[in-house]
Coordinates of C-alpha atoms in Angstrom, one line a residue:
Chain A
M1 CA 227.1 42.9 -120.8
L2 CA 228.1 39.9 -120.5
I3 CA 226.4 36.6 -121.9
K4 CA 228.3 33.7 -121.7
S5 CA 227.5 30.9 -123.9
R6 CA 227.3 27.3 -122.0
N7 CA 229.8 24.5 -123.9
T8 CA 228.7 20.4 -123.7
H9 CA 231.5 20.2 -121.3
D10 CA 229.9 22.8 -119.0
C11 CA 227.9 21.4 -115.9
L12 CA 225.7 23.5 -114.0
E13 CA 225.5 23.8 -110.1
S14 CA 222.4 21.5 -110.3
E15 CA 224.0 18.6 -112.3
V16 CA 226.1 18.4 -108.8
T17 CA 224.6 15.6 -106.9
D18 CA 222.8 16.4 -103.6
Y19 CA 224.8 15.9 -100.8
S20 CA 222.5 13.5 -98.8
L21 CA 222.4 11.3 -102.2
Y22 CA 225.9 11.4 -101.9
M23 CA 225.9 10.4 -98.3
Q24 CA 223.4 7.9 -99.7
R25 CA 226.6 6.3 -102.3
R26 CA 229.1 6.8 -99.0
R27 CA 227.2 4.3 -97.0
F28 CA 226.1 1.4 -99.7
I29 CA 230.3 1.6 -100.2
E30 CA 230.8 0.9 -96.6
T31 CA 228.3 -1.7 -95.8
S32 CA 229.0 -4.0 -98.8
A33 CA 232.9 -3.0 -98.1
K34 CA 232.5 -4.3 -94.7
G35 CA 230.1 -7.4 -96.0
F36 CA 232.8 -8.1 -97.8
G37 CA 235.2 -8.1 -95.0
L38 CA 233.1 -10.0 -92.8
A39 CA 233.1 -12.4 -96.0
M40 CA 237.1 -12.4 -96.2
I41 CA 237.6 -13.7 -92.6
A42 CA 235.0 -16.7 -93.2
P43 CA 236.2 -17.9 -97.0
S44 CA 233.2 -20.1 -97.7
L45 CA 231.3 -17.0 -97.1
L46 CA 232.5 -15.7 -99.5
L47 CA 230.2 -15.9 -102.3
S48 CA 227.3 -15.4 -99.9
A49 CA 228.2 -12.1 -98.6
C50 CA 228.9 -10.8 -102.3
S51 CA 225.2 -11.7 -103.7
E52 CA 224.1 -9.4 -100.2
A53 CA 225.8 -6.7 -101.6
S54 CA 224.1 -6.6 -105.0
P55 CA 220.6 -5.7 -104.1
G56 CA 222.2 -2.3 -103.5
S57 CA 224.1 -1.7 -106.8
D58 CA 220.6 0.0 -107.5
T59 CA 222.1 3.1 -105.2
T60 CA 225.3 2.9 -107.3
T61 CA 223.7 3.2 -110.8
S62 CA 220.8 6.1 -110.0
A63 CA 223.8 8.2 -108.7
G64 CA 226.2 6.6 -111.2
K65 CA 223.7 8.8 -113.8
Q66 CA 225.2 12.0 -112.1
D67 CA 228.0 12.0 -114.2
Q68 CA 229.6 15.2 -112.8
E69 CA 229.5 14.1 -109.2
L70 CA 233.1 16.1 -107.9
T71 CA 235.4 13.7 -106.5
P72 CA 236.1 14.6 -102.9
Y73 CA 239.1 16.6 -102.2
E74 CA 240.4 14.4 -100.2
D75 CA 240.5 11.6 -102.9
V76 CA 241.7 14.3 -105.3
T77 CA 244.7 15.1 -103.6
T78 CA 245.4 12.0 -101.9
Y79 CA 245.5 9.7 -105.3
N80 CA 247.8 10.8 -107.4
N81 CA 250.1 9.7 -110.0
F82 CA 253.3 12.6 -110.1
Y83 CA 256.5 10.4 -110.5
E84 CA 258.6 13.1 -109.3
F85 CA 257.4 12.0 -105.9
G86 CA 257.8 8.6 -106.4
L87 CA 255.9 5.7 -107.9
G88 CA 252.8 5.0 -105.0
K89 CA 249.5 6.7 -105.2
S90 CA 250.2 8.2 -101.6
D91 CA 253.8 9.3 -102.1
P92 CA 253.4 12.4 -104.0
A93 CA 250.8 13.5 -101.2
K94 CA 253.3 12.0 -98.7
Y95 CA 256.6 14.0 -100.1
A96 CA 255.2 17.3 -101.7
T97 CA 254.1 18.7 -98.3
K98 CA 257.0 21.1 -98.2
F99 CA 257.1 21.6 -102.1
N100 CA 258.4 25.3 -102.0
V101 CA 256.7 27.2 -105.5
K102 CA 257.6 30.7 -104.6
P103 CA 259.5 32.0 -106.7
W104 CA 258.3 30.2 -109.8
T105 CA 259.9 31.2 -113.0
V106 CA 258.9 29.6 -116.5
K107 CA 261.0 29.8 -119.4
V108 CA 259.6 30.5 -122.8
E109 CA 261.5 29.4 -126.2
G110 CA 261.5 28.2 -129.8
A111 CA 259.0 30.0 -132.3
V112 CA 257.7 32.3 -130.7
E113 CA 257.8 36.1 -130.5
N114 CA 257.9 36.9 -126.7
P115 CA 260.6 34.3 -125.4
G116 CA 262.2 34.9 -122.1
T117 CA 261.9 33.7 -118.6
Y118 CA 258.6 35.0 -116.9
D119 CA 258.0 35.3 -113.5
L120 CA 254.7 33.0 -113.0
E121 CA 252.7 36.0 -111.7
D122 CA 253.9 38.2 -115.0
L123 CA 253.0 34.9 -117.2
L124 CA 249.4 34.9 -115.1
K125 CA 248.6 38.7 -116.1
G126 CA 246.0 39.1 -118.2
M127 CA 244.5 35.8 -117.9
Q128 CA 240.8 35.7 -117.2
Q129 CA 240.5 33.2 -114.4
E130 CA 237.6 30.6 -114.5
E131 CA 236.3 27.7 -112.7
R132 CA 236.0 24.5 -115.1
I133 CA 234.8 21.1 -114.0
Y134 CA 236.2 18.5 -115.7
R135 CA 236.8 14.8 -116.3
L136 CA 240.4 13.1 -115.7
R137 CA 240.5 9.6 -117.2
C138 CA 244.3 8.3 -116.1
V139 CA 245.6 5.8 -118.4
E140 CA 245.6 2.9 -115.8
A141 CA 241.6 3.4 -115.7
W142 CA 240.3 4.9 -113.0
S143 CA 238.6 8.6 -113.0
M144 CA 238.2 11.5 -111.3
V145 CA 235.7 14.7 -111.5
I146 CA 237.6 17.9 -110.4
P147 CA 236.5 21.3 -110.4
W148 CA 239.7 22.9 -111.6
Y149 CA 240.4 26.6 -111.4
G150 CA 242.6 28.3 -114.0
F151 CA 242.6 30.2 -117.8
A152 CA 242.4 28.7 -121.2
L153 CA 246.0 27.8 -123.0
A154 CA 245.1 29.8 -125.7
D155 CA 245.0 32.9 -124.0
L156 CA 248.1 32.0 -123.0
I157 CA 249.6 31.1 -126.3
K158 CA 247.8 34.0 -127.8
K159 CA 250.3 36.0 -125.5
L160 CA 253.5 34.3 -126.0
K161 CA 252.9 35.0 -129.6
P162 CA 254.0 31.7 -131.7
T163 CA 255.3 32.3 -135.6
S164 CA 254.0 31.1 -138.1
T165 CA 256.5 27.9 -138.1
A166 CA 255.5 27.0 -134.8
K167 CA 253.0 23.7 -135.1
Y168 CA 253.8 22.3 -131.5
V169 CA 254.1 23.4 -128.1
Q170 CA 256.4 21.3 -125.6
F171 CA 255.8 21.6 -122.0
E172 CA 259.0 20.8 -119.3
T173 CA 258.2 19.8 -115.4
L174 CA 260.5 21.3 -112.6
Y175 CA 263.9 18.8 -112.3
D176 CA 265.1 19.2 -108.6
P177 CA 265.5 16.3 -107.1
K178 CA 266.1 17.9 -103.4
Q179 CA 262.2 19.2 -103.4
M180 CA 261.3 15.7 -106.0
P181 CA 262.5 12.5 -104.1
G182 CA 261.2 10.5 -107.0
Q183 CA 263.7 12.2 -109.2
R184 CA 266.7 10.1 -107.3
G185 CA 265.2 7.3 -108.9
R186 CA 265.3 6.8 -112.8
A187 CA 261.8 5.9 -113.1
L188 CA 261.5 8.5 -115.7
D189 CA 264.2 10.4 -118.5
W190 CA 263.5 13.5 -116.5
P191 CA 262.9 15.8 -116.2
Y192 CA 259.0 15.1 -118.0
V193 CA 257.9 16.6 -120.7
E194 CA 254.8 17.0 -122.8
G195 CA 253.5 17.9 -126.0
L196 CA 250.4 19.3 -127.8
R197 CA 250.0 19.6 -131.3
L198 CA 249.3 23.4 -131.4
D199 CA 245.6 23.5 -133.0
E200 CA 244.7 21.2 -129.8
A201 CA 246.4 23.4 -127.8
M202 CA 244.3 26.4 -128.8
N203 CA 241.8 24.0 -128.6
P204 CA 239.3 26.2 -125.7
L205 CA 239.2 22.7 -123.7
A206 CA 242.6 22.8 -123.1
F207 CA 243.0 24.8 -119.9
M208 CA 246.1 25.5 -117.3
A209 CA 244.9 25.2 -113.9
T210 CA 246.1 27.2 -111.0
G211 CA 244.4 25.8 -108.3
L212 CA 241.0 23.3 -107.5
Y213 CA 238.5 23.6 -105.3
G214 CA 238.8 26.9 -105.1
K215 CA 242.5 26.4 -104.0
D216 CA 245.9 26.7 -105.0
L217 CA 246.9 23.5 -106.5
L218 CA 249.1 21.6 -104.1
G219 CA 252.7 19.9 -104.6
Q220 CA 250.8 16.4 -105.8
N221 CA 248.6 18.5 -108.0
G222 CA 251.5 20.2 -110.0
A223 CA 251.6 23.3 -108.1
P224 CA 251.7 26.2 -109.0
F225 CA 250.5 25.5 -112.4
R226 CA 249.8 22.9 -114.5
L227 CA 248.2 21.7 -118.0
V228 CA 244.9 19.6 -118.2
V229 CA 244.0 18.5 -121.2
P230 CA 240.7 16.5 -120.2
W231 CA 240.3 14.1 -123.5
K232 CA 243.6 12.6 -123.5
Y233 CA 244.6 10.3 -120.5
G234 CA 246.2 11.7 -117.7
F235 CA 249.2 11.4 -118.4
K236 CA 249.1 14.3 -121.3
S237 CA 248.3 16.8 -118.1
I238 CA 251.6 17.6 -117.3
K239 CA 252.4 19.2 -114.1
S240 CA 254.4 22.2 -112.3
I241 CA 255.6 23.5 -115.9
V242 CA 258.7 25.3 -116.0
A243 CA 259.3 25.6 -119.4
I244 CA 256.8 26.3 -122.7
R245 CA 258.5 25.6 -125.9
F246 CA 257.4 26.0 -129.6
T247 CA 258.2 23.6 -131.8
E248 CA 257.9 22.8 -135.6
T249 CA 258.0 19.3 -135.0
E250 CA 256.9 17.1 -132.9
P251 CA 258.5 17.2 -129.3
P252 CA 259.4 14.6 -127.4
T253 CA 257.2 13.3 -124.5
S254 CA 257.8 11.3 -121.5
W255 CA 255.9 8.2 -121.7
N256 CA 256.4 7.8 -125.7
I257 CA 260.2 8.1 -124.7
T258 CA 260.0 4.8 -122.1
N259 CA 257.9 3.0 -123.8
S260 CA 256.0 3.7 -127.4
G261 CA 254.6 0.6 -127.7
E262 CA 252.1 1.6 -125.3
Y263 CA 251.9 5.3 -124.9
G264 CA 252.2 7.3 -128.0
F265 CA 251.9 11.1 -128.7
Y266 CA 248.3 11.7 -128.7
A267 CA 247.3 9.8 -126.5
N268 CA 243.1 10.2 -126.7
V269 CA 241.3 8.7 -124.5
N270 CA 239.4 5.9 -126.3
P271 CA 237.4 2.9 -125.4
K272 CA 238.5 1.3 -128.8
V273 CA 242.1 1.5 -128.7
N274 CA 243.1 -1.1 -125.8
H275 CA 246.5 -0.3 -124.0
P276 CA 248.7 -3.5 -125.0
R277 CA 248.3 -4.6 -121.5
W278 CA 244.9 -4.2 -120.4
S279 CA 241.3 -3.1 -121.5
Q280 CA 240.5 1.1 -121.8
R281 CA 236.9 0.1 -122.5
K282 CA 235.6 0.6 -118.8
E283 CA 237.2 2.7 -115.6
R284 CA 236.7 3.3 -112.1
R285 CA 235.3 6.5 -111.4
I286 CA 237.1 7.4 -108.3
G287 CA 234.3 6.7 -105.1
E288 CA 232.1 4.4 -107.2
F289 CA 231.7 0.8 -106.4
R290 CA 231.1 -0.1 -110.4
K291 CA 232.9 0.2 -113.8
R292 CA 231.4 2.5 -115.8
P293 CA 231.7 2.6 -119.6
T294 CA 234.8 4.8 -120.8
L295 CA 233.9 7.3 -123.5
L296 CA 235.7 8.1 -127.1
F297 CA 237.7 11.9 -126.3
N298 CA 236.6 11.4 -122.8
G299 CA 233.1 12.1 -123.2
Y300 CA 234.5 16.0 -125.4
G301 CA 234.3 14.6 -128.4
D302 CA 231.8 17.6 -129.8
E303 CA 234.3 19.9 -128.9
V304 CA 237.5 18.2 -129.9
A305 CA 236.4 15.3 -132.7
S306 CA 237.2 17.4 -135.5
L307 CA 240.7 17.6 -134.7
Y308 CA 241.6 13.9 -135.7
Q309 CA 239.4 14.3 -138.5
G310 CA 241.1 12.0 -141.3
M311 CA 243.1 10.1 -138.9
D312 CA 243.4 6.6 -138.1
L313 CA 243.2 6.7 -133.7
K314 CA 244.2 3.6 -133.9
R315 CA 247.5 4.1 -135.4
Y316 CA 248.1 7.6 -133.7
F317 CA 247.1 6.7 -130.5
Chain B
M1 CA 264.7 -24.1 -82.7
P2 CA 262.9 -23.1 -79.0
A3 CA 261.2 -26.1 -78.0
F4 CA 257.9 -24.4 -77.6
F5 CA 257.9 -22.8 -81.3
V6 CA 258.7 -26.6 -82.5
K7 CA 255.7 -27.8 -80.1
H8 CA 252.9 -25.5 -81.6
I9 CA 254.2 -24.4 -84.6
K10 CA 250.9 -25.0 -86.2
P11 CA 248.8 -22.7 -84.3
I12 CA 252.0 -20.2 -84.7
C13 CA 252.5 -20.8 -88.8
F14 CA 248.1 -19.9 -88.3
T15 CA 248.3 -17.0 -86.7
L16 CA 250.7 -15.6 -88.5
C17 CA 249.6 -16.8 -91.8
S18 CA 246.6 -14.7 -91.3
L19 CA 248.1 -11.7 -90.2
P20 CA 248.4 -10.2 -93.4
L21 CA 244.4 -11.2 -93.7
A22 CA 243.6 -9.2 -90.3
Y23 CA 245.9 -6.1 -91.5
L24 CA 243.5 -6.1 -94.7
A25 CA 240.5 -6.3 -92.5
M26 CA 242.0 -3.7 -90.6
L27 CA 242.3 -1.3 -93.2
F28 CA 238.2 -1.9 -94.4
F29 CA 237.0 -1.2 -91.3
T30 CA 238.5 2.0 -90.4
D31 CA 238.3 2.9 -93.9
Q32 CA 241.7 3.3 -94.1
L33 CA 241.8 1.7 -97.9
G34 CA 242.2 5.2 -99.3
A35 CA 240.6 6.6 -102.5
N36 CA 240.6 2.7 -104.8
P37 CA 240.0 0.5 -102.4
I38 CA 239.0 -2.5 -104.7
E39 CA 242.6 -1.5 -106.3
R40 CA 244.1 -1.8 -103.3
I41 CA 243.0 -4.9 -102.3
T42 CA 243.9 -6.3 -105.9
R43 CA 247.6 -5.1 -105.5
Y44 CA 247.7 -6.0 -101.3
S45 CA 245.9 -10.1 -102.0
G46 CA 248.0 -10.3 -104.7
T47 CA 251.4 -9.4 -103.8
W48 CA 250.5 -12.2 -100.3
A49 CA 249.4 -14.6 -102.7
L50 CA 252.9 -14.8 -104.3
R51 CA 254.5 -14.3 -101.2
M52 CA 252.7 -17.4 -99.1
T53 CA 253.4 -19.3 -102.8
L54 CA 257.2 -18.3 -102.4
I55 CA 257.1 -19.5 -98.7
T56 CA 255.8 -22.5 -99.0
L57 CA 258.4 -23.0 -101.7
M58 CA 261.1 -22.7 -98.7
A59 CA 259.5 -25.4 -96.4
T60 CA 262.1 -28.0 -98.3
P61 CA 265.0 -26.1 -98.0
L62 CA 264.4 -24.9 -94.4
Q63 CA 264.2 -28.5 -93.8
R64 CA 267.4 -30.3 -95.4
A65 CA 269.3 -27.1 -93.5
L66 CA 268.0 -27.9 -90.5
G67 CA 267.4 -31.2 -90.2
A68 CA 264.3 -30.7 -88.5
V69 CA 260.4 -31.6 -89.2
W70 CA 259.1 -29.1 -88.3
P71 CA 258.6 -27.7 -91.9
F72 CA 257.3 -30.2 -93.3
R73 CA 254.6 -30.4 -90.6
I74 CA 253.2 -26.8 -91.8
R75 CA 253.8 -27.1 -95.5
R76 CA 250.4 -28.0 -96.3
M77 CA 249.2 -24.8 -94.0
L78 CA 251.6 -22.8 -95.9
G79 CA 249.8 -23.9 -99.2
L80 CA 246.8 -23.5 -98.8
F81 CA 247.5 -20.2 -97.1
G82 CA 248.7 -19.5 -100.3
F83 CA 246.0 -20.9 -102.3
F84 CA 243.2 -19.0 -99.9
Y85 CA 245.2 -14.9 -101.2
V86 CA 245.1 -16.6 -104.8
T87 CA 241.4 -17.1 -104.1
L88 CA 240.9 -14.0 -102.5
H89 CA 242.5 -12.2 -105.3
L90 CA 241.1 -13.3 -107.8
A91 CA 237.4 -13.2 -105.9
N92 CA 238.0 -9.7 -105.6
Y93 CA 238.9 -9.6 -109.5
I94 CA 235.9 -10.8 -110.9
V95 CA 233.5 -9.9 -107.8
L96 CA 234.4 -6.2 -106.6
D97 CA 236.9 -5.4 -109.3
Q98 CA 234.7 -6.6 -112.5
F99 CA 231.2 -7.1 -110.9
F100 CA 230.7 -10.3 -113.1
D101 CA 231.0 -8.8 -116.3
G102 CA 231.7 -11.9 -118.4
Y103 CA 232.3 -9.8 -121.6
E104 CA 235.4 -8.0 -120.1
I105 CA 236.6 -11.3 -117.7
Y106 CA 236.3 -13.0 -121.1
F107 CA 238.2 -10.6 -123.1
D108 CA 241.0 -10.2 -120.2
L109 CA 241.4 -13.7 -120.3
V110 CA 241.9 -14.3 -124.1
E111 CA 243.9 -10.5 -124.8
R112 CA 245.8 -10.3 -121.7
P113 CA 248.9 -12.0 -121.0
F114 CA 249.1 -11.1 -117.2
I115 CA 245.7 -12.2 -117.3
M116 CA 246.6 -15.7 -119.1
A117 CA 249.3 -16.5 -116.4
G118 CA 247.1 -15.6 -113.2
M119 CA 244.6 -17.8 -114.1
A120 CA 246.2 -20.8 -115.1
A121 CA 248.3 -20.4 -111.8
F122 CA 245.1 -20.3 -110.3
L123 CA 243.7 -23.3 -111.9
L124 CA 247.0 -25.2 -111.5
L125 CA 246.5 -24.7 -107.5
I126 CA 242.9 -26.3 -107.7
P127 CA 243.9 -29.9 -107.9
L128 CA 246.9 -29.2 -105.5
A129 CA 244.5 -28.1 -102.8
V130 CA 242.0 -30.6 -103.6
T131 CA 244.4 -33.6 -103.0
S132 CA 246.3 -31.9 -99.9
T133 CA 245.0 -34.2 -97.4
K134 CA 246.6 -37.1 -96.0
K135 CA 244.0 -39.2 -97.3
M136 CA 244.9 -38.0 -100.9
M137 CA 248.4 -38.6 -100.1
R138 CA 248.1 -42.3 -99.4
R139 CA 245.8 -42.5 -102.5
L140 CA 248.2 -41.0 -104.8
G141 CA 250.9 -42.8 -103.6
K142 CA 254.2 -41.5 -106.2
R143 CA 252.4 -39.6 -107.8
W144 CA 251.2 -37.3 -105.5
K145 CA 254.9 -36.2 -105.2
Q146 CA 254.9 -35.7 -109.1
L147 CA 251.5 -34.2 -109.5
H148 CA 252.5 -31.5 -106.0
R149 CA 255.6 -30.6 -108.2
A150 CA 253.4 -28.3 -110.2
V151 CA 253.8 -25.4 -107.6
Y152 CA 257.2 -25.0 -109.4
L153 CA 255.1 -23.7 -112.2
I154 CA 252.6 -21.8 -110.1
A155 CA 255.3 -20.3 -108.6
A156 CA 257.1 -19.1 -112.1
L157 CA 253.5 -18.2 -113.5
G158 CA 253.0 -16.2 -110.5
V159 CA 256.0 -14.2 -111.1
L160 CA 255.5 -14.0 -114.8
H161 CA 252.1 -12.6 -114.1
Y162 CA 253.7 -9.8 -112.0
F163 CA 256.5 -8.9 -114.6
L164 CA 253.4 -8.7 -117.0
L165 CA 251.6 -6.4 -115.5
I166 CA 253.7 -3.7 -114.0
K167 CA 253.6 -0.1 -115.7
L168 CA 257.2 1.2 -115.2
G169 CA 259.9 -0.4 -113.4
W170 CA 261.1 -4.1 -112.8
F171 CA 262.6 -4.0 -109.6
E172 CA 259.8 -5.2 -107.1
P173 CA 259.0 -8.3 -109.7
A174 CA 262.8 -9.0 -109.8
I175 CA 263.3 -9.0 -106.0
Y176 CA 260.5 -12.2 -106.1
L177 CA 262.0 -13.5 -109.1
L178 CA 265.7 -13.6 -107.6
V179 CA 263.7 -15.5 -104.4
Y180 CA 262.0 -17.9 -106.9
L181 CA 265.6 -18.6 -108.2
A182 CA 267.2 -19.1 -105.4
L183 CA 264.4 -21.3 -103.6
M184 CA 264.7 -23.4 -107.1
L185 CA 268.2 -23.8 -107.0
M186 CA 268.2 -24.9 -103.7
R187 CA 266.8 -28.3 -104.5
M188 CA 269.2 -28.6 -107.2
P189 CA 271.3 -31.8 -106.3
I190 CA 274.2 -29.3 -106.1
R191 CA 276.2 -32.0 -104.3
E192 CA 275.2 -34.8 -106.3
T193 CA 276.1 -33.0 -109.5
L194 CA 278.9 -31.7 -108.7
S195 CA 280.8 -35.0 -107.4
K196 CA 279.3 -36.3 -110.4
I197 CA 281.3 -33.7 -112.7
F198 CA 284.3 -35.0 -110.2
K199 CA 284.5 -38.3 -109.4
P200 CA 285.8 -39.6 -112.9
R201 CA 288.6 -37.6 -112.5
Q202 CA 289.3 -39.4 -109.2
V203 CA 288.2 -43.2 -110.8
T204 CA 291.1 -42.5 -113.6
D205 CA 293.8 -41.6 -111.3
P206 CA 296.1 -44.8 -110.8
R207 CA 297.0 -43.9 -107.8

């Protein structure tokens, strides 16, 4: 008999917001938005319209208690940071429509017993597929709740068998300027690379997604398979992976290369460590009006805090 | 310039300057602001605040280049539209973005250089907007001109605000910086400076 124990990060179906409540909140957003829109036509009305909008905020607060209300599929698939397809939030959805992910091979290299070039299908063989609802917190202070589909990264690592000298794992995104127009510019040092300490990668929360909302990943979300580390800022969750490397030393990571003063290797969500140029104390959940407080490790402290015991999180940001 | 254009310059200018706002309103009512409407409004209003400020700075060079009066007749309107888009940008930040969260706004103001630059620009714009009437122009006389030179600093702060907030790349703010520098260069008394440099030579020439 399969007994599934429930972790604190798991969300019950009962926690998902009722559709009618969800629509009610949508209506509030629309009304307040229209109120503000009208106010903009006559600047003098600006303040009065804003105070009109505030009584409705009770609705948002009650909806806000539903911590895991899923972000609509449309938002998850049209509001993306995936600079390989362009710097604008809607660029990935626009330019990834013809992104070809078949065939897809993944190179496995470094301190590992089973190196080689794998067809993605072979790599995924034997992985236990499951759905996980995770919060995703972007370093730009917005967040989403996404029902991913995929498997535990730990399972994949066990299959690849890193050697005892492996301390880190590095991932690399596809480099293909023909398919990824953003790579024709030099916004970042392509290909995009990210990495985790091996014990972080083995944490049960670390996940490899192949789909979301029960469908295969679209190009803009990192098809055909990507990392999801929900306690870290979104840029750690590297997309469209073509290489997995096991290393003995801390591997370079793209945003850290670009601006080491602002983006560290760890990039754990932490409301007490601000981005040098903006606050990380709060975040806007996509679809909500009021900002909500950001939680340490994005609220997954019970599962991951032990990884960083004794570490100065301000220094290792 | 066609006579029709010159004759109706003010309503034409008003209509053109209202278009960005009308477009934003259209996006609102048709639910096309995307997944993060507040961020979209922030960027949109900020972009137009900076553009309108720079457009205002074009009045003087245009007037000089064309030898026409009409750029001066719309200068005040351009400036006030700039102030309007800046105010919209700030109101959006305080109301929709931060929702009157005094704590967050305070820390933004004291900790974030890009917020400081933007807020300084807004505060400096207030006296200019207040003294934009004909009555105030007359009352202040020479000092009006001195006061309104603050717009050079305000535009610079706007460009700086943009440079400081961008996450990656410098291409777009650099375009605004170039436009700003070009507009400032056009104000330099180049001919007079050049003649000052070259005149002494002519004077010392005995022939």
